[in-house]
């Protein structure tokens, strides 16, 4: 266990236990005090003793007032005896024993008990003696009451001291509990804040990383672009340069035919450069996830029809035909990328076939796939060529000057981005067939992958 | 130490003094109603009420004691007492106020006998008001102990 872990887990746990322990201790102490509070049976002794004293004094008074009133004497004696009996039995007597006054009191009450008028009528002398003994008894009881009062106050003081100690302990334990609770609360808040800050920091780092990834993608994109440019742009640029030089060879202007031919070459080269730039930018963006295919279920028939019409306009001296087996060809694709892909295939077909041969575009449906085939009547291909066909910067054996070696590679990449592919095979009657195959619905893509 | 208030009242004479001498010996308890009317109870009249046995400790004796006598509420009903507070007066002029509610809430006995022996003024008689101390914890307190009036001879409706 590291010091940090110890400080974070073990110490707070111990503090929490101490906190709970302090509060439990306080609670138990309070409960014990609550139970101990109250008076025990003998805390009333001053009253009991003094009442006996009062009855003794009244006994003497009754005897002095009318020694012949037997009824009154008997009643008063009963009252005195009841007090004496009470004082000399049970808890009251034990209290006297604790006071060390038990024997004194017992001796003092003996004459009064002996001179009971209920046992036999008392003589005048005995009545006088009873009066005398009652006075003595009253005096003894007076001293006893004094001692009882002191003892009761001592008991009370002890009890109060005990309560005060208990209360102080309760106060300390509650104070300790509260302080620890405050500390733990502060720790919880501090930890929470630290966690929030860490979280914020983590999110900031993540954002930074994302930004960095994005920047890396950008850099990578432009590096790829630069690679394509440096590698591929040289050829067309060299061709343009050479054509331009021809225009002014030996200080005299070229003939009209040469001029026208060179202009054509230059335009062709510029067009392929344009295409190169487009392809490099588009694939770069896709590769680095800066753009993603905007796929949807859509009818490709009008898309392909428009595109073919546009190409027919561009290549006026070439024959480009389109045949659709059905009215609608619904596929899961990005129409823009499909167009790009197909334009590359058609451009390729035009480049690699003689000018008088037609290029045929055909759309059909096969096994839940939309297949768009471009057929040319060029030199076709060998199996070895077919394998390398879709690699970047690969060019066919009989490639004309204007090729960049990027068209088929780009078309294949775009098809793959949409979950589709391009297949190339020789045309049985001569030439080549390039088929762009696209799924009809997204499920087909998933089941395929 | 004794938190309850205690009053010593100097009365001119015992309650018994106001009663005709011929009957004074027989009368154990006098109950004075709010209207000033006095109801006298001799032993016969007290025994005519339903008698109940109450077994309990007391604060002034050791061990369990068995008390017999009518319930205080029956006694007060017999005298027609309806007030919420009563003054109890003992032979020695001990005087205390008792809430009548005690007698409806608890089976408080006006004990005439203890352990089968009749209570006399020599002991704690003629009547000892006894609470069922063992049955209720709250009764085991000095707050109730002082209501155990012994040598009871008079009750006054407030």
XYZ file of C-alpha atoms in Angstrom:
607
model
C 0.000 0.000 0.000
C 1.467 3.319 -1.004
C 1.438 6.330 1.271
C -1.064 8.032 -1.023
C -3.521 5.122 -0.890
C -3.093 4.965 2.864
C -3.860 8.645 3.162
C -6.816 8.437 0.799
C -8.584 5.328 2.111
C -7.284 4.058 5.420
C -7.016 7.359 7.282
C -10.527 8.620 6.381
C -11.941 5.198 7.315
C -10.267 5.323 10.714
C -11.439 8.911 11.209
C -14.990 7.898 10.268
C -14.883 5.036 12.778
C -13.516 7.357 15.476
C -16.257 9.881 14.635
C -18.995 7.233 14.874
C -17.363 5.783 17.981
C -17.301 9.196 19.682
C -20.963 9.768 18.899
C -21.936 6.268 20.101
C -19.925 6.801 23.285
C -21.714 10.110 23.874
C -25.070 8.493 23.250
C -24.391 5.610 25.644
C -23.101 7.994 28.300
C -26.269 10.078 27.981
C -28.442 6.967 28.203
C -26.629 5.800 31.337
C -26.971 9.252 32.899
C -30.644 9.392 32.011
C -31.189 6.058 33.766
C -29.162 7.105 36.815
C -31.115 10.335 37.174
C -33.826 10.224 39.799
C -34.089 9.752 43.539
C -33.717 6.522 45.360
C -36.195 5.629 48.045
C -34.210 6.986 50.973
C -33.549 10.507 49.752
C -36.603 11.513 51.744
C -35.076 10.664 55.109
C -34.886 14.153 56.592
C -38.641 14.376 56.235
C -39.221 10.897 57.715
C -36.995 11.639 60.706
C -38.381 15.089 61.345
C -41.958 13.763 61.179
C -41.098 11.249 63.881
C -39.567 14.094 65.860
C -42.750 16.141 65.440
C -44.885 13.256 66.677
C -42.584 12.798 69.697
C -42.906 16.472 70.586
C -46.681 16.309 70.120
C -46.735 13.239 72.388
C -45.078 15.250 75.133
C -47.468 18.160 74.530
C -50.563 15.931 74.735
C -49.285 14.344 77.952
C -48.549 17.736 79.488
C -51.858 19.239 78.413
C -54.211 16.608 79.797
C -52.635 13.492 81.339
C -56.107 11.972 81.879
C -57.377 12.115 78.260
C -56.661 8.462 77.491
C -58.293 8.665 74.038
C -56.135 11.531 72.883
C -53.021 9.970 74.420
C -53.749 6.664 72.688
C -54.280 8.313 69.305
C -51.099 10.363 69.600
C -49.168 7.285 70.743
C -50.415 5.445 67.641
C -49.144 8.250 65.460
C -45.768 8.242 67.207
C -45.471 4.456 67.038
C -46.331 4.362 63.371
C -43.477 6.806 62.730
C -41.078 4.917 64.992
C -41.941 1.626 63.295
C -41.444 3.113 59.900
C -38.098 4.639 60.860
C -36.772 1.406 62.322
C -37.598 -0.953 59.468
C -36.844 -1.541 55.821
C -34.935 0.986 53.726
C -35.272 3.659 56.382
C -33.400 1.578 58.962
C -30.678 0.713 56.452
C -30.189 4.416 55.847
C -29.761 4.924 59.604
C -27.186 2.145 59.585
C -25.314 3.901 56.794
C -25.458 7.039 58.928
C -24.109 4.988 61.858
C -27.058 6.265 63.866
C -29.051 2.989 63.857
C -28.075 1.886 67.350
C -28.522 5.347 68.851
C -32.028 5.668 67.401
C -32.950 2.116 68.363
C -31.908 2.794 71.955
C -33.754 6.115 71.994
C -37.058 4.593 70.840
C -36.922 1.641 73.240
C -38.495 3.448 76.287
C -41.368 4.763 74.102
C -42.055 1.259 72.787
C -41.992 -0.137 76.292
C -44.503 2.443 77.554
C -47.326 1.434 75.172
C -50.743 2.558 76.589
C -52.466 -0.038 74.415
C -50.797 -2.878 76.312
C -51.808 -1.590 79.787
C -53.064 1.667 81.274
C -50.106 3.871 82.164
C -49.626 5.174 85.662
C -49.060 8.883 86.192
C -45.367 8.243 86.747
C -45.150 6.235 83.542
C -46.919 9.003 81.662
C -44.362 11.473 83.035
C -41.565 9.097 82.000
C -43.084 8.741 78.486
C -43.146 12.529 78.198
C -39.539 12.692 79.338
C -38.446 9.927 76.929
C -40.326 11.612 74.081
C -38.286 14.747 74.695
C -35.036 12.756 74.708
C -36.141 10.946 71.564
C -36.907 14.274 69.858
C -33.408 15.494 70.677
C -31.792 12.316 69.321
C -33.901 12.557 66.189
C -32.850 16.154 65.750
C -29.196 15.104 65.624
C -30.098 12.235 63.314
C -31.930 14.597 60.958
C -28.862 16.827 60.881
C -26.614 13.925 59.968
C -29.169 12.734 57.391
C -29.287 16.158 55.790
C -25.489 16.293 55.491
C -25.387 12.788 54.052
C -28.141 13.495 51.571
C -26.375 16.624 50.407
C -23.162 14.670 50.041
C -24.948 11.994 48.073
C -26.546 14.627 45.890
C -23.235 16.398 45.364
C -21.563 13.124 44.379
C -24.415 12.384 42.026
C -24.256 15.852 40.459
C -20.482 15.563 40.062
C -21.010 12.264 38.306
C -23.601 13.877 35.999
C -21.293 16.801 35.308
C -18.414 14.473 34.432
C -20.719 12.501 32.179
C -21.962 15.679 30.492
C -18.380 16.876 29.943
C -17.473 13.537 28.382
C -20.559 13.721 26.177
C -19.635 17.259 25.159
C -16.081 16.245 24.284
C -17.188 13.202 22.328
C -19.808 15.190 20.409
C -17.266 17.949 19.770
C -14.741 15.399 18.515
C -17.431 13.783 16.371
C -18.450 17.115 14.864
C -14.844 18.151 14.161
C -14.125 14.817 12.475
C -17.367 15.017 10.520
C -16.427 18.507 9.315
C -12.969 17.279 8.323
C -14.400 14.268 6.475
C -16.949 16.480 4.750
C -14.148 18.821 3.690
C -12.146 15.844 2.426
C -15.109 14.604 0.394
C -15.611 18.029 -1.157
C -11.894 18.434 -1.869
C -11.678 14.978 -3.459
C -14.725 15.754 -5.549
C -13.239 18.995 -6.744
C -9.964 17.252 -7.559
C -11.902 14.609 -9.503
C -13.810 17.275 -11.412
C -10.591 19.075 -12.232
C -8.966 15.831 -13.362
C -12.000 15.117 -15.509
C -11.833 18.565 -17.053
C -8.131 18.095 -17.695
C -8.779 14.690 -19.258
C -11.445 16.148 -21.543
C -9.133 18.971 -22.513
C -6.402 16.461 -23.332
C -8.877 14.441 -25.373
C -9.866 17.525 -27.306
C -6.222 18.377 -27.832
C -5.589 14.846 -29.049
C -8.530 15.090 -31.424
C -7.227 18.381 -32.682
C -3.817 16.829 -33.058
C -5.264 13.850 -34.958
C -7.076 16.245 -37.222
C -3.909 18.205 -37.808
C -2.000 15.001 -38.468
C -4.650 13.977 -40.972
C -4.317 17.328 -42.664
C -0.546 17.050 -42.782
C -0.782 13.492 -44.042
C -3.280 14.576 -46.647
C -1.084 17.273 -47.970
C 1.974 15.038 -47.831
C 0.148 12.433 -49.947
C -0.980 15.187 -52.221
C 2.579 16.423 -52.537
C 3.716 12.860 -53.270
C 1.161 12.511 -56.045
C 2.061 15.896 -57.406
C 5.798 15.290 -57.345
C 5.438 11.827 -58.780
C 2.666 12.248 -61.268
C 2.727 15.856 -62.294
C 6.169 15.601 -63.835
C 5.062 13.513 -66.813
C 2.213 15.726 -68.010
C 4.264 18.828 -67.245
C 7.172 17.412 -69.238
C 4.783 16.651 -72.098
C 3.376 20.189 -71.934
C 6.879 21.612 -71.849
C 7.986 19.571 -74.821
C 4.845 20.496 -76.768
C 5.409 24.157 -75.998
C 9.034 23.917 -77.189
C 7.908 22.303 -80.431
C 5.713 25.307 -81.092
C 8.786 27.486 -81.478
C 11.423 25.067 -82.748
C 14.219 26.659 -84.730
C 12.855 30.145 -84.376
C 10.016 29.636 -86.818
C 6.385 29.122 -85.938
C 5.106 25.634 -86.380
C 2.685 24.670 -89.073
C -1.034 24.846 -88.372
C -1.363 21.059 -88.046
C 1.534 20.838 -85.607
C 0.135 23.802 -83.701
C -3.288 22.186 -83.467
C -1.823 18.839 -82.438
C 0.344 20.426 -79.755
C -2.538 22.532 -78.479
C -4.587 19.327 -78.240
C -1.787 17.626 -76.326
C -1.428 20.556 -73.960
C -5.184 20.673 -73.298
C -5.244 16.927 -72.720
C -2.362 17.166 -70.289
C -3.991 20.036 -68.432
C -7.216 18.004 -68.213
C -5.362 15.030 -66.739
C -3.563 17.311 -64.293
C -6.942 18.672 -63.294
C -8.190 15.150 -62.806
C -5.110 14.294 -60.765
C -5.634 17.219 -58.472
C -9.303 16.343 -58.015
C -8.546 12.704 -57.284
C -5.730 13.455 -54.874
C -7.855 15.922 -52.950
C -10.931 13.717 -52.829
C -9.190 10.517 -51.760
C -7.046 12.370 -49.289
C -10.126 13.804 -47.642
C -11.810 10.408 -47.527
C -8.709 8.601 -46.268
C -8.236 10.972 -43.375
C -11.930 10.965 -42.466
C -12.227 14.659 -43.169
C -15.169 13.803 -45.441
C -17.327 10.723 -45.188
C -19.507 9.216 -47.937
C -23.024 10.675 -47.815
C -24.770 7.386 -48.464
C -28.525 7.061 -49.032
C -30.959 4.732 -50.748
C -31.478 6.375 -54.125
C -32.291 5.759 -57.759
C -29.086 5.781 -59.819
C -30.824 5.754 -63.250
C -31.176 9.562 -63.589
C -27.706 10.100 -62.107
C -26.038 7.842 -64.659
C -28.178 9.238 -67.487
C -27.096 12.826 -66.708
C -23.509 11.864 -66.353
C -23.404 10.036 -69.683
C -25.056 13.035 -71.326
C -22.338 15.289 -69.912
C -19.564 13.003 -71.158
C -21.181 12.785 -74.558
C -20.912 16.581 -74.651
C -17.274 16.464 -73.623
C -16.229 13.760 -76.086
C -18.202 14.912 -79.159
C -16.160 12.799 -81.586
C -16.686 9.586 -79.573
C -19.673 7.325 -79.351
C -20.888 6.678 -75.811
C -24.027 4.569 -75.456
C -26.189 3.885 -72.426
C -28.605 1.003 -71.941
C -30.734 0.451 -68.854
C -32.333 -2.919 -68.266
C -34.866 -1.453 -65.838
C -36.522 1.884 -65.231
C -35.094 2.370 -61.736
C -31.894 1.199 -60.084
C -32.148 1.832 -56.392
C -28.838 1.454 -54.530
C -27.241 2.358 -51.173
C -24.603 4.840 -52.262
C -23.301 8.391 -52.512
C -24.406 9.653 -55.969
C -21.472 12.027 -56.177
C -18.911 9.286 -55.588
C -20.696 6.973 -58.033
C -20.387 9.659 -60.695
C -16.701 10.167 -59.950
C -16.096 6.459 -60.145
C -17.979 5.987 -63.392
C -16.391 9.039 -65.044
C -13.007 7.538 -64.324
C -14.046 4.205 -65.843
C -15.460 5.885 -68.955
C -12.430 8.197 -69.301
C -10.253 5.136 -69.042
C -12.316 3.278 -71.688
C -12.065 6.240 -74.068
C -8.351 6.576 -73.540
C -7.594 2.909 -74.135
C -9.784 2.279 -77.174
C -9.431 3.449 -80.755
C -11.328 6.673 -81.541
C -13.746 4.995 -83.907
C -14.849 2.325 -81.425
C -17.850 2.993 -79.164
C -17.857 2.910 -75.369
C -20.939 1.184 -73.951
C -22.438 1.837 -70.528
C -24.933 -0.756 -69.273
C -26.954 -0.913 -66.060
C -28.435 -4.127 -64.734
C -29.449 -5.850 -61.500
C -27.722 -8.985 -60.227
C -28.275 -10.764 -56.857
C -29.440 -7.680 -54.926
C -26.677 -5.623 -56.486
C -26.777 -2.785 -58.961
C -24.138 -3.376 -61.628
C -22.957 -0.627 -63.963
C -20.641 -1.939 -66.647
C -18.433 0.100 -68.962
C -17.324 -1.838 -72.063
C -14.545 -0.751 -74.422
C -12.940 -2.294 -77.468
C -9.377 -1.491 -76.669
C -6.449 -3.872 -76.253
C -8.034 -5.602 -73.267
C -5.756 -7.036 -70.606
C -3.842 -10.053 -69.477
C -4.457 -11.693 -66.080
C -1.219 -10.271 -64.719
C -2.279 -6.822 -65.831
C -5.748 -7.278 -64.279
C -4.117 -7.873 -60.903
C -2.089 -4.683 -60.956
C -4.818 -2.691 -62.640
C -6.143 -0.993 -59.537
C -2.810 -0.134 -57.933
C -1.889 3.491 -57.730
C 0.215 4.950 -60.537
C -0.001 1.738 -62.539
C -0.481 2.251 -66.205
C -1.502 -0.229 -68.885
C 1.034 -1.501 -71.425
C -0.513 0.333 -74.317
C -1.292 3.402 -72.310
C -1.523 6.658 -74.234
C 0.489 9.645 -73.186
C -2.217 11.472 -71.225
C -2.747 8.791 -68.486
C -1.961 9.518 -64.850
C -2.206 5.977 -63.502
C -4.568 7.133 -60.840
C -8.030 6.846 -62.491
C -8.790 3.150 -61.849
C -7.243 3.220 -58.417
C -9.429 6.188 -57.510
C -12.566 4.544 -58.987
C -11.923 1.391 -56.948
C -11.303 3.355 -53.746
C -14.517 5.319 -54.184
C -16.499 2.101 -54.828
C -15.032 0.497 -51.702
C -15.879 3.537 -49.590
C -19.545 2.886 -50.414
C -19.369 -0.840 -49.667
C -19.101 -1.693 -53.320
C -16.291 -2.727 -55.700
C -15.087 -2.640 -59.271
C -14.404 -5.807 -61.233
C -12.339 -5.846 -64.386
C -12.336 -8.660 -66.935
C -11.630 -9.068 -70.659
C -14.515 -8.540 -73.037
C -15.125 -11.851 -74.880
C -15.328 -10.053 -78.232
C -12.136 -8.075 -77.476
C -11.532 -5.112 -75.220
C -12.281 -4.822 -71.514
C -15.293 -4.772 -69.152
C -15.248 -2.699 -65.941
C -18.216 -3.234 -63.621
C -19.067 -0.984 -60.683
C -21.069 -3.149 -58.262
C -23.095 -1.435 -55.530
C -25.360 -2.858 -52.793
C -29.133 -2.248 -53.009
C -29.568 -1.598 -49.302
C -27.325 -1.003 -46.259
C -28.106 -4.531 -44.882
C -26.284 -6.058 -47.773
C -23.213 -4.134 -46.803
C -23.426 -5.287 -43.217
C -24.031 -8.928 -44.114
C -21.083 -8.760 -46.426
C -18.712 -7.308 -43.850
C -33.391 17.015 47.325
C -37.127 16.781 47.761
C -38.176 18.633 44.672
C -41.850 18.298 45.270
C -43.547 20.992 47.201
C -44.626 20.149 50.650
C -46.843 22.172 52.803
C -47.462 21.872 56.419
C -50.844 23.214 57.184
C -51.820 24.180 60.617
C -55.375 23.130 61.052
C -57.300 23.811 64.148
C -58.057 20.206 64.742
C -58.347 16.842 63.139
C -61.187 16.139 60.762
C -62.519 13.715 63.301
C -63.138 16.529 65.702
C -65.983 17.881 63.607
C -67.897 14.652 63.772
C -70.250 13.730 66.554
C -68.372 11.836 69.270
C -70.790 8.870 69.138
C -69.943 8.073 65.541
C -66.349 9.301 65.550
C -64.996 5.870 66.445
C -66.737 4.179 63.552
C -65.961 6.645 60.818
C -62.708 5.902 59.015
C -62.942 8.365 56.126
C -64.752 11.590 55.402
C -65.108 12.893 51.868
C -66.100 16.510 51.431
C -67.602 17.306 48.019
C -67.247 20.642 46.221
C -70.661 21.688 47.482
C -69.435 21.328 51.050
C -71.438 18.196 51.720
C -69.668 15.480 53.736
C -69.850 11.790 53.011
C -68.871 9.555 55.915
C -67.484 6.066 55.430
C -67.270 3.479 58.159
C -65.593 0.127 57.584
C -68.903 -1.469 56.617
C -69.541 1.052 53.869
C -65.966 0.747 52.602
C -66.192 -3.031 52.516
C -69.488 -2.808 50.631
C -67.571 -1.448 47.662
C -65.972 -3.982 45.287
C -62.740 -5.134 46.969
C -59.561 -5.596 44.999
C -56.210 -7.109 45.752
C -53.027 -5.295 44.748
C -49.640 -6.970 45.049
C -46.720 -4.563 44.903
C -43.503 -3.282 46.438
C -43.616 0.004 48.310
C -40.897 2.621 48.778
C -40.917 2.322 52.579
C -41.037 -1.438 53.111
C -38.993 -4.434 52.046
C -40.446 -7.184 49.899
C -43.753 -7.617 48.131
C -46.915 -6.622 49.998
C -50.515 -7.610 49.320
C -53.051 -4.845 49.766
C -56.840 -5.159 49.816
C -59.477 -2.475 49.466
C -61.734 -0.645 47.001
C -60.407 1.200 43.997
C -60.053 4.918 44.672
C -62.223 5.699 41.626
C -65.062 3.531 43.014
C -64.760 5.256 46.362
C -64.907 8.717 44.783
C -67.812 7.708 42.552
C -69.652 6.459 45.630
C -69.138 9.880 47.249
C -70.163 11.654 44.034
C -66.810 13.330 43.545
C -66.173 14.599 39.997
C -63.403 17.195 40.442
C -59.986 16.841 38.793
C -58.051 17.480 41.976
C -58.499 16.258 45.520
C -56.851 17.190 48.768
C -55.899 14.208 50.889
C -55.435 14.739 54.612
C -53.857 12.206 56.982
C -54.164 11.691 60.725
C -50.985 13.686 61.366
C -52.222 16.583 59.211
C -50.129 15.523 56.258
C -51.882 17.220 53.349
C -51.324 16.645 49.670
C -53.102 17.301 46.395
C -53.940 14.310 44.236
C -54.976 14.453 40.557
C -58.155 12.388 40.089
C -56.718 11.325 36.737
C -54.331 8.968 38.612
C -57.313 6.875 39.706
C -58.730 6.497 36.198
C -55.360 5.799 34.620
C -54.169 3.327 37.270
C -55.953 0.874 39.528
C -55.124 2.794 42.710
C -56.405 1.025 45.803
C -57.620 2.587 49.044
C -56.049 -0.219 51.078
C -57.817 -1.335 54.225
C -55.691 -4.432 54.693
C -52.017 -5.279 54.235
C -51.042 -8.930 53.959
C -54.461 -9.931 55.326
C -54.247 -7.713 58.396
C -56.443 -4.679 58.934
C -54.508 -1.422 58.801
C -54.810 0.652 61.979
C -53.530 4.106 62.929
C -50.734 2.282 64.790
C -49.610 0.976 61.397
C -50.502 2.952 58.254
C -54.231 2.788 58.608
C -57.026 3.288 58.574
C -56.489 3.769 54.833
C -53.316 3.719 52.731
C -53.527 4.932 49.159
C -51.523 2.350 47.192
C -50.417 2.716 43.572
C -49.621 -0.309 41.353
C -45.918 0.524 41.573
C -44.589 -2.722 40.141
C -46.872 -2.632 37.127
C -45.832 0.765 35.761
C -42.248 2.000 35.577
C -43.294 5.639 35.709
C -44.844 5.018 39.132
C -41.438 3.984 40.541
C -40.528 7.587 41.126
C -40.653 9.996 44.024
C -43.068 12.058 41.960
C -45.666 9.375 42.716
C -44.268 8.166 46.037
C -45.503 11.240 47.866
C -49.059 10.483 46.729
C -49.069 7.250 48.714
C -50.942 8.914 51.567
C -51.117 6.722 54.648
C -53.277 7.165 57.742
C -55.765 8.772 55.331
C -58.849 10.123 57.056
C -60.182 12.868 54.801
C -60.552 13.733 51.142
C -61.695 17.140 49.957
C -62.918 17.857 46.469
C -61.273 20.974 45.032
